[in-house]
Short mmCIF file of C-alpha atoms in Angstrom, two decimals:
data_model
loop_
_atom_site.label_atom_id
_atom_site.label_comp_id
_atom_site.label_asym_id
_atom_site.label_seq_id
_atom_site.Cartn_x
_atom_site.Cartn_y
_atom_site.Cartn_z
CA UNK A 1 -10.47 -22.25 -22.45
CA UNK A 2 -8.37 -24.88 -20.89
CA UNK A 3 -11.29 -27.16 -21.35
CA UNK A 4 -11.42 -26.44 -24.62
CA UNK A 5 -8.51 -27.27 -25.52
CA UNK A 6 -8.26 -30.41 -23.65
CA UNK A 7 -11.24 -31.56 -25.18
CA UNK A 8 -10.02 -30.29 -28.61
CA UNK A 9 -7.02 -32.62 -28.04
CA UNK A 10 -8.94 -35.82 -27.82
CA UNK A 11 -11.27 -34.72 -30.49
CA UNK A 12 -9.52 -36.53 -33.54
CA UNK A 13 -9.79 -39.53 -31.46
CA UNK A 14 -13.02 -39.43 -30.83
CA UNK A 15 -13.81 -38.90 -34.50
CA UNK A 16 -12.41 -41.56 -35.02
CA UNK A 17 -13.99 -44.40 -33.11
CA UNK A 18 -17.58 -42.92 -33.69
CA UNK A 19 -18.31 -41.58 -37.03
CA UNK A 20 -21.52 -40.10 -36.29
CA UNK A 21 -20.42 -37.41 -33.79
CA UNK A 22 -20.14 -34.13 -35.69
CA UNK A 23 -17.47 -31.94 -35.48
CA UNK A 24 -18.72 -28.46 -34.13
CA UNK A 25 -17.25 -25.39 -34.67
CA UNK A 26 -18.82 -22.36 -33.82
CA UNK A 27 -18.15 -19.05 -32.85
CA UNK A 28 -16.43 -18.72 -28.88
CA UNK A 29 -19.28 -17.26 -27.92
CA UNK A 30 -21.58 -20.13 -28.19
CA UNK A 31 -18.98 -22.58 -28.20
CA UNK A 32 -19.77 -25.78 -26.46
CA UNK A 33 -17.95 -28.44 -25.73
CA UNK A 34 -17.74 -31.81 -28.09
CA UNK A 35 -20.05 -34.30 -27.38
CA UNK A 36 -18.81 -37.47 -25.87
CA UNK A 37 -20.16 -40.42 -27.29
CA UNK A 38 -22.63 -42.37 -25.25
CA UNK A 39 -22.58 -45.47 -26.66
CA UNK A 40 -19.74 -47.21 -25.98
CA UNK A 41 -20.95 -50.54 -27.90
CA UNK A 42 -17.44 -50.95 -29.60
CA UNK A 43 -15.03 -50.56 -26.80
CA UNK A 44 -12.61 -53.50 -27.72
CA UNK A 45 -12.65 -52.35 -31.28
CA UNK A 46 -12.42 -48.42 -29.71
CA UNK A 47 -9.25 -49.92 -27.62
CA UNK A 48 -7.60 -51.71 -30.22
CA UNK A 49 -7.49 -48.60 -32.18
CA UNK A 50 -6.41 -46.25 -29.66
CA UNK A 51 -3.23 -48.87 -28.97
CA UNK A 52 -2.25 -48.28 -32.35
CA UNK A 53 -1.63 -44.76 -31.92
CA UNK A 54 1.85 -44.13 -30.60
CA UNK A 55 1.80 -41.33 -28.03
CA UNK A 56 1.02 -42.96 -24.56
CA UNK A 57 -1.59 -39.49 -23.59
CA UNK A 58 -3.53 -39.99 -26.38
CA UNK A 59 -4.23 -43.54 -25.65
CA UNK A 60 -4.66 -42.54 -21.79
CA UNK A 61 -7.40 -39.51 -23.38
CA UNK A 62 -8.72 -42.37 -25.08
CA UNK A 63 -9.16 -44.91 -22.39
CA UNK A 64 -10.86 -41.70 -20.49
CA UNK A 65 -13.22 -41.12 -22.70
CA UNK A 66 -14.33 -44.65 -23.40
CA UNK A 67 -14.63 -45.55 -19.81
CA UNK A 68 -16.46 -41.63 -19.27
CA UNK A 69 -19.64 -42.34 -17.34
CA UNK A 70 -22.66 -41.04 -19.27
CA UNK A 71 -23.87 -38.31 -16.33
CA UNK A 72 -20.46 -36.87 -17.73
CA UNK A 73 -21.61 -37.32 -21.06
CA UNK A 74 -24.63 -34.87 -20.40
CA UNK A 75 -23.33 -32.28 -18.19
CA UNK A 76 -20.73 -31.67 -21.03
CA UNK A 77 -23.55 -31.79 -23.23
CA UNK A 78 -24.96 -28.75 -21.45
CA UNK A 79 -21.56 -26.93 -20.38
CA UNK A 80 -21.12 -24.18 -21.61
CA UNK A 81 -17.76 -21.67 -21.40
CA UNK A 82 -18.66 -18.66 -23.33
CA UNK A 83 -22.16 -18.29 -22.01
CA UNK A 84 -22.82 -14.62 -22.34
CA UNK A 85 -26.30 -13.40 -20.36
CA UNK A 86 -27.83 -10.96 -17.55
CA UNK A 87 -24.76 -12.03 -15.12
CA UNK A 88 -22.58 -9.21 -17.49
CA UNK A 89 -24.63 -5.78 -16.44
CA UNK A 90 -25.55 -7.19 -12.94
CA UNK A 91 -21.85 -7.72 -12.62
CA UNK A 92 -21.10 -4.50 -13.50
CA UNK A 93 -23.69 -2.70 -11.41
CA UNK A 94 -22.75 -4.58 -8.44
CA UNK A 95 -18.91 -3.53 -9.28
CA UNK A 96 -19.84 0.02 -9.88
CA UNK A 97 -21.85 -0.15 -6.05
CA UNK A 98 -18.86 -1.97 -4.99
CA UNK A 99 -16.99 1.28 -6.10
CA UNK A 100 -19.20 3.63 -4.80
CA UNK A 101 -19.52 1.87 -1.21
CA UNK A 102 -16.01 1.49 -0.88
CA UNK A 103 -14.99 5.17 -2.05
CA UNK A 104 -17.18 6.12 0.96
CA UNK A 105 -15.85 3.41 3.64
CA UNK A 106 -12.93 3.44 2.46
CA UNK A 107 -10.58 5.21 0.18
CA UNK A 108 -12.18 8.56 0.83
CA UNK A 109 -12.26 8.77 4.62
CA UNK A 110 -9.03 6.91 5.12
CA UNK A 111 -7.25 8.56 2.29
CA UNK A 112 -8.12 12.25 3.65
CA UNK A 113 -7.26 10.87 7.24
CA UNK A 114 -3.81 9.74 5.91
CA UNK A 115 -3.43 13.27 4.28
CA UNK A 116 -4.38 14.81 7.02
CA UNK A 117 -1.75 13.38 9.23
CA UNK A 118 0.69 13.67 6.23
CA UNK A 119 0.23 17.35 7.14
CA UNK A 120 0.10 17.27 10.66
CA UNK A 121 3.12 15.76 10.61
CA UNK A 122 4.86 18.15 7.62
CA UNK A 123 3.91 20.97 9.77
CA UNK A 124 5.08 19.81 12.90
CA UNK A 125 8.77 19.17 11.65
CA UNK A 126 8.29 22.76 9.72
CA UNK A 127 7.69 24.31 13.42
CA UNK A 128 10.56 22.13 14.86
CA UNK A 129 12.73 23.54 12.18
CA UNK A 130 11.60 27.10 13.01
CA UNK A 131 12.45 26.78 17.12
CA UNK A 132 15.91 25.99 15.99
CA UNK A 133 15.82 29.57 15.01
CA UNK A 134 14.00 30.88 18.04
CA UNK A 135 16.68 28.68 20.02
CA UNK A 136 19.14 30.65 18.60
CA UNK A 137 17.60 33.60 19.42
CA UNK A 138 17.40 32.64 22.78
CA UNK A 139 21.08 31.26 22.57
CA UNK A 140 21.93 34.95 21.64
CA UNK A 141 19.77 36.64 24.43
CA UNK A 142 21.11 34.64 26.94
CA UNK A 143 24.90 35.73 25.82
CA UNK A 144 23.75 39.04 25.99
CA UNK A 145 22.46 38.80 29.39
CA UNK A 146 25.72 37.15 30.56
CA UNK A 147 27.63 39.85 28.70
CA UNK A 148 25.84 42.39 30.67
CA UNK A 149 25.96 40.61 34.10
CA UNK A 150 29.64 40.61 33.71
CA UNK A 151 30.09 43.88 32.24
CA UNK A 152 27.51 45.13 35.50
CA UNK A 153 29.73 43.21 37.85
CA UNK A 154 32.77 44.20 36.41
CA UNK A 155 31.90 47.74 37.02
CA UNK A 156 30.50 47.19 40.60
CA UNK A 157 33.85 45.83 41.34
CA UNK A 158 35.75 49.08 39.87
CA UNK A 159 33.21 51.20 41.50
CA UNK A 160 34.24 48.99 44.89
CA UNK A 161 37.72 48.66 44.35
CA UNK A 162 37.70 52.58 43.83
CA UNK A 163 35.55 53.29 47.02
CA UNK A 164 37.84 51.41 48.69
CA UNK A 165 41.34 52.77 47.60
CA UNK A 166 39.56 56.51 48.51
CA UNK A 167 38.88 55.30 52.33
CA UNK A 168 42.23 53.96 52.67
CA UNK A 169 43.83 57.32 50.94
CA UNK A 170 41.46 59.02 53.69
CA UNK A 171 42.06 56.91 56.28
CA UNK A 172 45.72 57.01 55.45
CA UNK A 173 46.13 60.35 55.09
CA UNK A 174 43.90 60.82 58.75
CA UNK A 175 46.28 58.39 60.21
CA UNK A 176 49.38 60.67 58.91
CA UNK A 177 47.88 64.02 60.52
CA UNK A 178 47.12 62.36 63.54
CA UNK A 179 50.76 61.36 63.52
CA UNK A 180 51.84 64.69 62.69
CA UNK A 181 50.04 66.29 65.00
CA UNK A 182 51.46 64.00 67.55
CA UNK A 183 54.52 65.03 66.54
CA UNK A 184 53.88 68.28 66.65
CA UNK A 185 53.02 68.47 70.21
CA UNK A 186 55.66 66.20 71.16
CA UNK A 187 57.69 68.59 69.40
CA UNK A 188 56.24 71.56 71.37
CA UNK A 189 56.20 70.15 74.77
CA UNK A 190 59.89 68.70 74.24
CA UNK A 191 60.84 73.17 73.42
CA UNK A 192 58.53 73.92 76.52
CA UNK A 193 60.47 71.95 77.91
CA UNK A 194 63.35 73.01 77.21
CA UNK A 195 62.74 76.24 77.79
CA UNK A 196 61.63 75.51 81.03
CA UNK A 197 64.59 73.37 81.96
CA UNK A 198 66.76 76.52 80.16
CA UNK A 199 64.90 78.98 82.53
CA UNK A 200 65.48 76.83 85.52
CA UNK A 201 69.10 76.28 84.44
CA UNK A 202 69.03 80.02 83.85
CA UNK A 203 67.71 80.78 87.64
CA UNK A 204 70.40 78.16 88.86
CA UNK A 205 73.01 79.62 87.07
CA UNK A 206 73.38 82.65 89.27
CA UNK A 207 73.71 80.45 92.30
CA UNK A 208 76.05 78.42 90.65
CA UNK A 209 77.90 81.02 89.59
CA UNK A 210 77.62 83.05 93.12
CA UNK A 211 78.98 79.52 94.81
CA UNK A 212 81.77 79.19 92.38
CA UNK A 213 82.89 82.47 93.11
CA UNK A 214 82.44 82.21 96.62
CA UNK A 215 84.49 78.40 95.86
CA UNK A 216 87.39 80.20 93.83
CA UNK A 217 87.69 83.55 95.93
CA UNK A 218 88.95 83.00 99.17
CA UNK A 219 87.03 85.20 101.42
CA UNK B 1 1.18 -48.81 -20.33
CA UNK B 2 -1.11 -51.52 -18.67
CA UNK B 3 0.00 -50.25 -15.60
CA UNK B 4 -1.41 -46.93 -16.56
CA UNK B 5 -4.60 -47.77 -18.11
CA UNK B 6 -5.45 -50.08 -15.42
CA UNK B 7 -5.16 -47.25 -13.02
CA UNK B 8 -7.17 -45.16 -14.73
CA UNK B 9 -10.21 -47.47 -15.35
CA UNK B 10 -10.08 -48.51 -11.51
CA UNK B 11 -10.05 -44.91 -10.65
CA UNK B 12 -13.24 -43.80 -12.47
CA UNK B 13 -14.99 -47.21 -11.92
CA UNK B 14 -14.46 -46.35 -7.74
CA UNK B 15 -16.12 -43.35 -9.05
CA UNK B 16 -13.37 -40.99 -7.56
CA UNK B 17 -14.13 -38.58 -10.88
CA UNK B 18 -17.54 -38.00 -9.07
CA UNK B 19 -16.10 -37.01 -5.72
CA UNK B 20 -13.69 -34.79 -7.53
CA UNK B 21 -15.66 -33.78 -10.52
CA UNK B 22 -14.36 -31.52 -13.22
CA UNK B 23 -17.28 -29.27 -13.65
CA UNK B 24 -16.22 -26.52 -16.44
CA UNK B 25 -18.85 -24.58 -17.90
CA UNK B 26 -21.58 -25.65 -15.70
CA UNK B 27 -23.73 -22.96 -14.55
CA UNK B 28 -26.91 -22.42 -11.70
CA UNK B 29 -29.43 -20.73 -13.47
CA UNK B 30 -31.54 -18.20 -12.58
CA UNK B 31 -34.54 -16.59 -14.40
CA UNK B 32 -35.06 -12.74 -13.89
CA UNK B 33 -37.40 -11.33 -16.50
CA UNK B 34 -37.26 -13.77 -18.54
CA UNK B 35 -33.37 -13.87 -18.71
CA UNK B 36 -30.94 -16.14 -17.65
CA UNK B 37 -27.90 -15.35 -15.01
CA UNK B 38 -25.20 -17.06 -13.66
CA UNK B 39 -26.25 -17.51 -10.06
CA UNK B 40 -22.79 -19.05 -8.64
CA UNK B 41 -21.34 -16.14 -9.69
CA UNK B 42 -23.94 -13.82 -8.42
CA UNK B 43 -23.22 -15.92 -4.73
CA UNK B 44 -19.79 -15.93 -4.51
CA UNK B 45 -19.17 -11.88 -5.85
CA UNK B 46 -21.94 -10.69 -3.29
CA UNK B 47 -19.75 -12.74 -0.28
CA UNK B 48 -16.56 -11.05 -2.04
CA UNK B 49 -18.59 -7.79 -1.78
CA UNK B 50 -19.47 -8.45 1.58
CA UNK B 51 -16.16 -9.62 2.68
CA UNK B 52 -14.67 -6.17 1.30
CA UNK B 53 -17.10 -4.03 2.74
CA UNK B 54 -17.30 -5.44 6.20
CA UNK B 55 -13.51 -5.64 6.64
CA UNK B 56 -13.01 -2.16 5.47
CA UNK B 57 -15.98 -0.75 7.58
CA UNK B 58 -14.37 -3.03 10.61
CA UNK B 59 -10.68 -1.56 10.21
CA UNK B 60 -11.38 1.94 9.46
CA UNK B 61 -14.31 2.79 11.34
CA UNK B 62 -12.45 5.12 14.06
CA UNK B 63 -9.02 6.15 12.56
CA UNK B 64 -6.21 6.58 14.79
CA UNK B 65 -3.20 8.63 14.16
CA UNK B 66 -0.73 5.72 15.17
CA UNK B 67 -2.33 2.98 13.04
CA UNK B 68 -2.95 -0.54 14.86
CA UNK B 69 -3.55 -3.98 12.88
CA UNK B 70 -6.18 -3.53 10.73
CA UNK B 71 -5.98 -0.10 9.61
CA UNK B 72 -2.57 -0.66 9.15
CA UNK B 73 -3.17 -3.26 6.27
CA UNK B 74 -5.54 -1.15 4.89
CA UNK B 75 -3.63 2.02 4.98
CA UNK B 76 -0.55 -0.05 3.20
CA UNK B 77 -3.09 -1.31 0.70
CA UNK B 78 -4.43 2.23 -0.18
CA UNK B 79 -0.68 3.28 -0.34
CA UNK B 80 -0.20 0.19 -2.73
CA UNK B 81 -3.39 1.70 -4.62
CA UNK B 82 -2.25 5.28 -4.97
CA UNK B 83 1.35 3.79 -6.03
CA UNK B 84 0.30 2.39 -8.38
CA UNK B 85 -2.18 4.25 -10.27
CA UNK B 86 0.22 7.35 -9.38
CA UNK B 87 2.72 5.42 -11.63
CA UNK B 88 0.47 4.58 -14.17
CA UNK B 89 -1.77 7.57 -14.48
CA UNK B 90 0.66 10.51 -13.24
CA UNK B 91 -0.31 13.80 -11.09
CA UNK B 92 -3.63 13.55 -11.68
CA UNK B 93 -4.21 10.19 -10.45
CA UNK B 94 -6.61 10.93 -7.64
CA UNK B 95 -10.07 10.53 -9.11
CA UNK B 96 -9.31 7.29 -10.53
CA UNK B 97 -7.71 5.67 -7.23
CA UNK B 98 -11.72 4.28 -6.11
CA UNK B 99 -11.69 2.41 -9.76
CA UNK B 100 -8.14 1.44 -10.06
CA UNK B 101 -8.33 0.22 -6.32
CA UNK B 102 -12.08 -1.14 -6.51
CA UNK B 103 -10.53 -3.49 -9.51
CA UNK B 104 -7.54 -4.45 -7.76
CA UNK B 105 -9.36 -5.51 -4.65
CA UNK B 106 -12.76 -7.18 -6.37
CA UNK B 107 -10.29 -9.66 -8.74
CA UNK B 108 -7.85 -9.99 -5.99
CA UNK B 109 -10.35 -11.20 -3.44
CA UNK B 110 -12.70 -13.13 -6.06
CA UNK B 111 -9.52 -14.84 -7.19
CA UNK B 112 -8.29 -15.96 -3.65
CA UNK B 113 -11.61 -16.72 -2.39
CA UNK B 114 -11.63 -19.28 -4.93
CA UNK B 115 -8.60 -20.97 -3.87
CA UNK B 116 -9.03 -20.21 -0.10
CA UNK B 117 -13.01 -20.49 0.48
CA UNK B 118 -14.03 -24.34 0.91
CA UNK B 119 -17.19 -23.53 -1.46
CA UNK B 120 -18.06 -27.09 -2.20
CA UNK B 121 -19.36 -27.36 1.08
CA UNK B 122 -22.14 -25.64 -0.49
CA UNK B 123 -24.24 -27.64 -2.95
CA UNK B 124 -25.46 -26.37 -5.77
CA UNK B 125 -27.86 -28.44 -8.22
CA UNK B 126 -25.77 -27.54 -10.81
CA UNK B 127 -22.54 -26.07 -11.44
CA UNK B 128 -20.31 -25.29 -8.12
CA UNK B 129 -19.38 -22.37 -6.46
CA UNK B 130 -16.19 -20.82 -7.29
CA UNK B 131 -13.69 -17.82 -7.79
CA UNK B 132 -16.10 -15.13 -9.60
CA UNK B 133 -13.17 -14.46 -11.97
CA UNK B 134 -13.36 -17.95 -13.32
CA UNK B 135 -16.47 -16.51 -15.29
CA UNK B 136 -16.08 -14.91 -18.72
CA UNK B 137 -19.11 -12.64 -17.93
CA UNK B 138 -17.22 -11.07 -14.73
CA UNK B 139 -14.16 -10.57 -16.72
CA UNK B 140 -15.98 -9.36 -19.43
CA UNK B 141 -17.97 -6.42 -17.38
CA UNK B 142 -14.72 -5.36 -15.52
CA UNK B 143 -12.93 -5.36 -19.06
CA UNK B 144 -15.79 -3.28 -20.75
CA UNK B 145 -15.47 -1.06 -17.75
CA UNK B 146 -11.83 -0.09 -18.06
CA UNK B 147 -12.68 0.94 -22.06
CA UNK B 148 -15.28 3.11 -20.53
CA UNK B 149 -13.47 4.49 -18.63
CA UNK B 150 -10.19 4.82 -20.22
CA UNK B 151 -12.54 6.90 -23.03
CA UNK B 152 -14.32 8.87 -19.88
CA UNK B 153 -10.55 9.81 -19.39
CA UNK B 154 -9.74 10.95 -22.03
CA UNK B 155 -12.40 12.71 -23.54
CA UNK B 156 -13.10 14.56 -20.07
CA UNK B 157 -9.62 15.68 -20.24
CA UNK B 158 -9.37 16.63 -24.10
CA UNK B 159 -12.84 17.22 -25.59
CA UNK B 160 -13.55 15.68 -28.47
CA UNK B 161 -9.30 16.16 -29.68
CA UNK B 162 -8.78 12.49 -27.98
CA UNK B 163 -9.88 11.48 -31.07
CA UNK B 164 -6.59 12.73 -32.88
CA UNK B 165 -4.78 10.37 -31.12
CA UNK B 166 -6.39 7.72 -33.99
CA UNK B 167 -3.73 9.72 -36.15
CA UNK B 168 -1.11 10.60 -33.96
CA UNK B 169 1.96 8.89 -35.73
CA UNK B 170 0.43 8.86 -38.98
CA UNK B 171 -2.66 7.90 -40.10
CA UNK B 172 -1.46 5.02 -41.82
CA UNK B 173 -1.91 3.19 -38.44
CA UNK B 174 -5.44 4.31 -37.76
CA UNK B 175 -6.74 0.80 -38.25
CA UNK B 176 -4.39 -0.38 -35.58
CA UNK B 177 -5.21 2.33 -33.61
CA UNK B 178 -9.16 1.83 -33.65
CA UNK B 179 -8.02 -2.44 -33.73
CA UNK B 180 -6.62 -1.11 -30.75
CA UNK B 181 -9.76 -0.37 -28.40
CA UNK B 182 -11.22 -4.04 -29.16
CA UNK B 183 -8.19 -6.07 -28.54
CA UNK B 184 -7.52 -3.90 -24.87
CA UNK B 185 -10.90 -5.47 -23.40
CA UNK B 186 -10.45 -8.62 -25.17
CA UNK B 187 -6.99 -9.14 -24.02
CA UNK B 188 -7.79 -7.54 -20.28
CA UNK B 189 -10.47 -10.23 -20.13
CA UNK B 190 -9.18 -13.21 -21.55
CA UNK B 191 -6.18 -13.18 -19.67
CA UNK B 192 -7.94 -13.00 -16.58
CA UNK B 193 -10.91 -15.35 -17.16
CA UNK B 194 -7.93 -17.80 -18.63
CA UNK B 195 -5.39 -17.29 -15.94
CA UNK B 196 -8.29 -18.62 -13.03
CA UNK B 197 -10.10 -21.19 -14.68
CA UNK B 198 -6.64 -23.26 -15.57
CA UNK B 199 -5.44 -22.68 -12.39
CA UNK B 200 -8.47 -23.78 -11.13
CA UNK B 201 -8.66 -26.86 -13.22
CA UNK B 202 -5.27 -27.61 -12.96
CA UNK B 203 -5.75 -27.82 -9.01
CA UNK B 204 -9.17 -29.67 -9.26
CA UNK B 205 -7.23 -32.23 -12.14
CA UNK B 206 -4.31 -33.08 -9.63
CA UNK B 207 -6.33 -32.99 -6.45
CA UNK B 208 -8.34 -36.04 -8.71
CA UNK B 209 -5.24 -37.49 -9.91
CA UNK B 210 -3.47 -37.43 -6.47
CA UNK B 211 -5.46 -36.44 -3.75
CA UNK B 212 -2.43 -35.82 -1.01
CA UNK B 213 0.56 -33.29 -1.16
CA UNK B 214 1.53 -33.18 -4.75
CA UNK B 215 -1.25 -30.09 -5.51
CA UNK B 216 -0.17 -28.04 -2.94
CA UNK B 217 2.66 -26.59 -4.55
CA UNK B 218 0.10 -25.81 -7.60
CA UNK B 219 -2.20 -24.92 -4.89
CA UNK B 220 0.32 -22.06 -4.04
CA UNK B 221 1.43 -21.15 -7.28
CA UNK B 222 -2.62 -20.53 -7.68
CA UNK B 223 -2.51 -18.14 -5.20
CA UNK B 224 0.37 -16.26 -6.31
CA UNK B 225 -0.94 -16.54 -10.12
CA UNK B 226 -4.20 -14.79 -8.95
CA UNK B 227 -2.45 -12.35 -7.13
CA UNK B 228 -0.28 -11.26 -9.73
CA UNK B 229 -3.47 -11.46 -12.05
CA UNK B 230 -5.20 -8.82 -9.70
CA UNK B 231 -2.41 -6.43 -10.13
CA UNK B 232 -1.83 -6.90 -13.58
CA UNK B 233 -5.52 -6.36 -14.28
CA UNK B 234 -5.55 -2.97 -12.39
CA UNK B 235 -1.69 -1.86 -13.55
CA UNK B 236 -3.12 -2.30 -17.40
CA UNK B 237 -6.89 -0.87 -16.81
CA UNK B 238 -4.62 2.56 -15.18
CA UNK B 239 -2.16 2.42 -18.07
CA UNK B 240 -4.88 2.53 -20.18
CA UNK B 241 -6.01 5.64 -18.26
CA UNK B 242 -3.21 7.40 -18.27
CA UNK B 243 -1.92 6.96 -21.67
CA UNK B 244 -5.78 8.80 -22.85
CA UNK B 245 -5.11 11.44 -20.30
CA UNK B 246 -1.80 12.66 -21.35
CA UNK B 247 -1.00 15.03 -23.97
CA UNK B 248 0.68 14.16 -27.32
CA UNK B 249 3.81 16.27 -27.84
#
């Protein structure tokens, strides 16, 4: 397309050094591109002309295609832009294998691998999400088994403390009858004793007595 | 003005035009069966074909779940795919990703294997090697494939009631709307086929004019012009899709 319309830019020039070339104008799809003229017999004449013109590209376009070797002349003879043949369906057969192939190599396997991980990786942060949960649980268990420890040891330590204060009361209260009894038989041997000490005072007492008289009364 | 013209006649006296020939419109032929074919085109889309099967086969052949070089470009590709004809097309997009993708990836690589592949290395006896796309025959076929396809759409989706669609504001505009289905290939084609060859010749014109630096920016603005070309190719052909698939309220 550019082509064409670079070509289509020079063509009033060329029309207008060579009178024979015919203007073509055809559909796109057999469009080909203006011939260039071969002859270049009247190039001074050719180059006065284009000098005339004002624009400095056209006379530059001009000066191109006078000095245009003729191999150039030919191949644009022959080019063709719109050239519509077998290349269209093979093209799209080998596309449509193209699509095929690569559906298998690629977008299928990798696309299902992708989802696949896509999943993986969903579930995985589901299941993380659900231990939070079960953590909590676990938090909660672990509180109760502390609870229970304490309330065990708490009542260990009553149970103790109570043992305890009972063997003291007994040992206390063993202590005080062993005292008492102490007392007791201090208490009875100190009024044997006495007794004893009255009963030997008693048996003295009549000697006493007998002396005193025999002391006093003068015999 | 001298200056100029003297230039010019020295230039294609030293015969630099026939280093750098312009060759537009200048085919290999081949006979098959008594028709002709375009065999630089036939060459250079069976190495584009090849390039895009062996790669892909190469990156993906053994998938792994934390992606390394190569199947990473391809997995961001296939994401660019989906994305796009997800856009385009809507929910029901995944059937059409292999065409949508195939077109995106067969005009993206034709196009840069014709800026990027030294090809004239290769002599042909007539016509050169170049960019597939460059051809109004491959543009053509991919163009008349999107309008099959786009009609596949819809008429697998809606029976024969795609055809109400002719009518759908009124049916005052049922010309349009049947003008409609010729100018989508016609357009999708010549923008294409128009797009490469002037960016080819405009590359191949400097490169003649001035052989050093000055084409390379044009060189690059090729590439991104055939890039862009690629995606706008496969963003219309899924438009085109989707607006047959989905339902007229």
């Amino acid at each position: 397309m550019a082509a064409n319309s670079i070509m289509a830019s020079s063509k009033p020039l060329i029309s207008l050094s060579s009178n024979q070339q015919p203007n073509r104008v055809q559909i796109p799809k057999f469009a080909k591109l203006p011939q260039i003229p071969k002859s270049l017999t009247s190039s001074t004449d050719l180059r006065s002309k284009a000098l005339s013109l004002s624009s400095a590209t056209a006379k530059s376009l001009a000066l191109i295609a006078a000095f245009a070797p003729p191999s150039m002349a030919e191949a644009m003879e022959k080019a063709q832009l719109f050239d519509f043949n077998l290349t269209l369906p093979i093209i799209v057969v080998e596309f449509l294998f193209l699509m095929f192939a690569l559906d298998k190599v690629y977008y299928s396997p990798l696309g299902n691998f992708m989802d696949q991980r896509d999943a993986s990786i969903k579930e995985k942060l589901a299941s993380v999400k659900d231990t939070s949960t079960e953590v909590k649980e676990l938090d909660e268990q672990a509180a109760a088994v502390m609870r229970a420890a304490r309330a065990e040891i708490a009542a260990a330590l009553n149970k103790m403390k109570k043992e305890t204060q009972v063997e003291v009361e007994e040992k206390l209260a063993e202590g005080r009858k062993k005292v008492e009894e102490e007392l007791k038989e201090a208490l009875a041997s100190l009024e044997s004793q006495k007794e004893e000490t009255i009963k030997a005072l008693d048996s003295q007492i009549a000697a006493l007595s007998e002396d005193i008289v025999k002391k006093v009364l003068p015999s | 003005m001298n200056v100029l013209s003297c230039s010019i006649n020295t230039l294609i006296k030293e015969g630099l035009y026939e280093i750098s020939g312009v060759e537009v419109g200048q085919h290999f032929y081949w006979q098959i069966g008594g028709f002709q074919v375009h065999a630089q085109v036939l060459i250079t889309s069976w190495v584009v074909i090849a390039i895009l099967l062996g790669s892909a086969v190469l990156a993906i052949r053994n998938p792994q779940t934390i992606p390394t070089d190569g199947q990473n470009f391809f997995e961001f590709v296939l994401e660019f795919i989906r994305d796009v004809s997800k856009t385009q097309i809507g929910e029901e997009y995944g059937p059409w990703v292999p065409f949508i993708g195939t077109l995106f990836l067969f005009i993206f690589v034709s196009n840069w294997s014709g800026a990027l592949l030294p090809w004239k290395i290769i002599q042909l006896p007539q016509g050169e090697l170049a960019a597939p796309t460059n051809d109004i025959n491959t543009t053509v076929a991919l163009a008349l494939l999107t309008s099959v396809a786009y009609f596949y759409a819809g008429l697998s989706k809606k029976g024969l009631g795609y055809f109400s669609k002719y009518i759908q504001p009124t049916p005052i505009l049922l010309p349009i709307n049947i003008l409609e289905d010729f100018t989508k290939p016609l357009s999708l084609s010549f923008r294409l086929f128009g797009n490469i060859l002037a960016d080819e010749l405009v590359v191949v014109v400097l490169v003649s004019l001035v052989p050093l630096v000055v084409p390379i920016p044009v060189m690059f603005l090729g590439l991104f012009t055939s890039g862009i070309q690629a995606l706008i190719f496969a963003t219309l052909a899924a438009a085109y899709i989707g607006e047959s698939m989905e339902g007229h309220h």
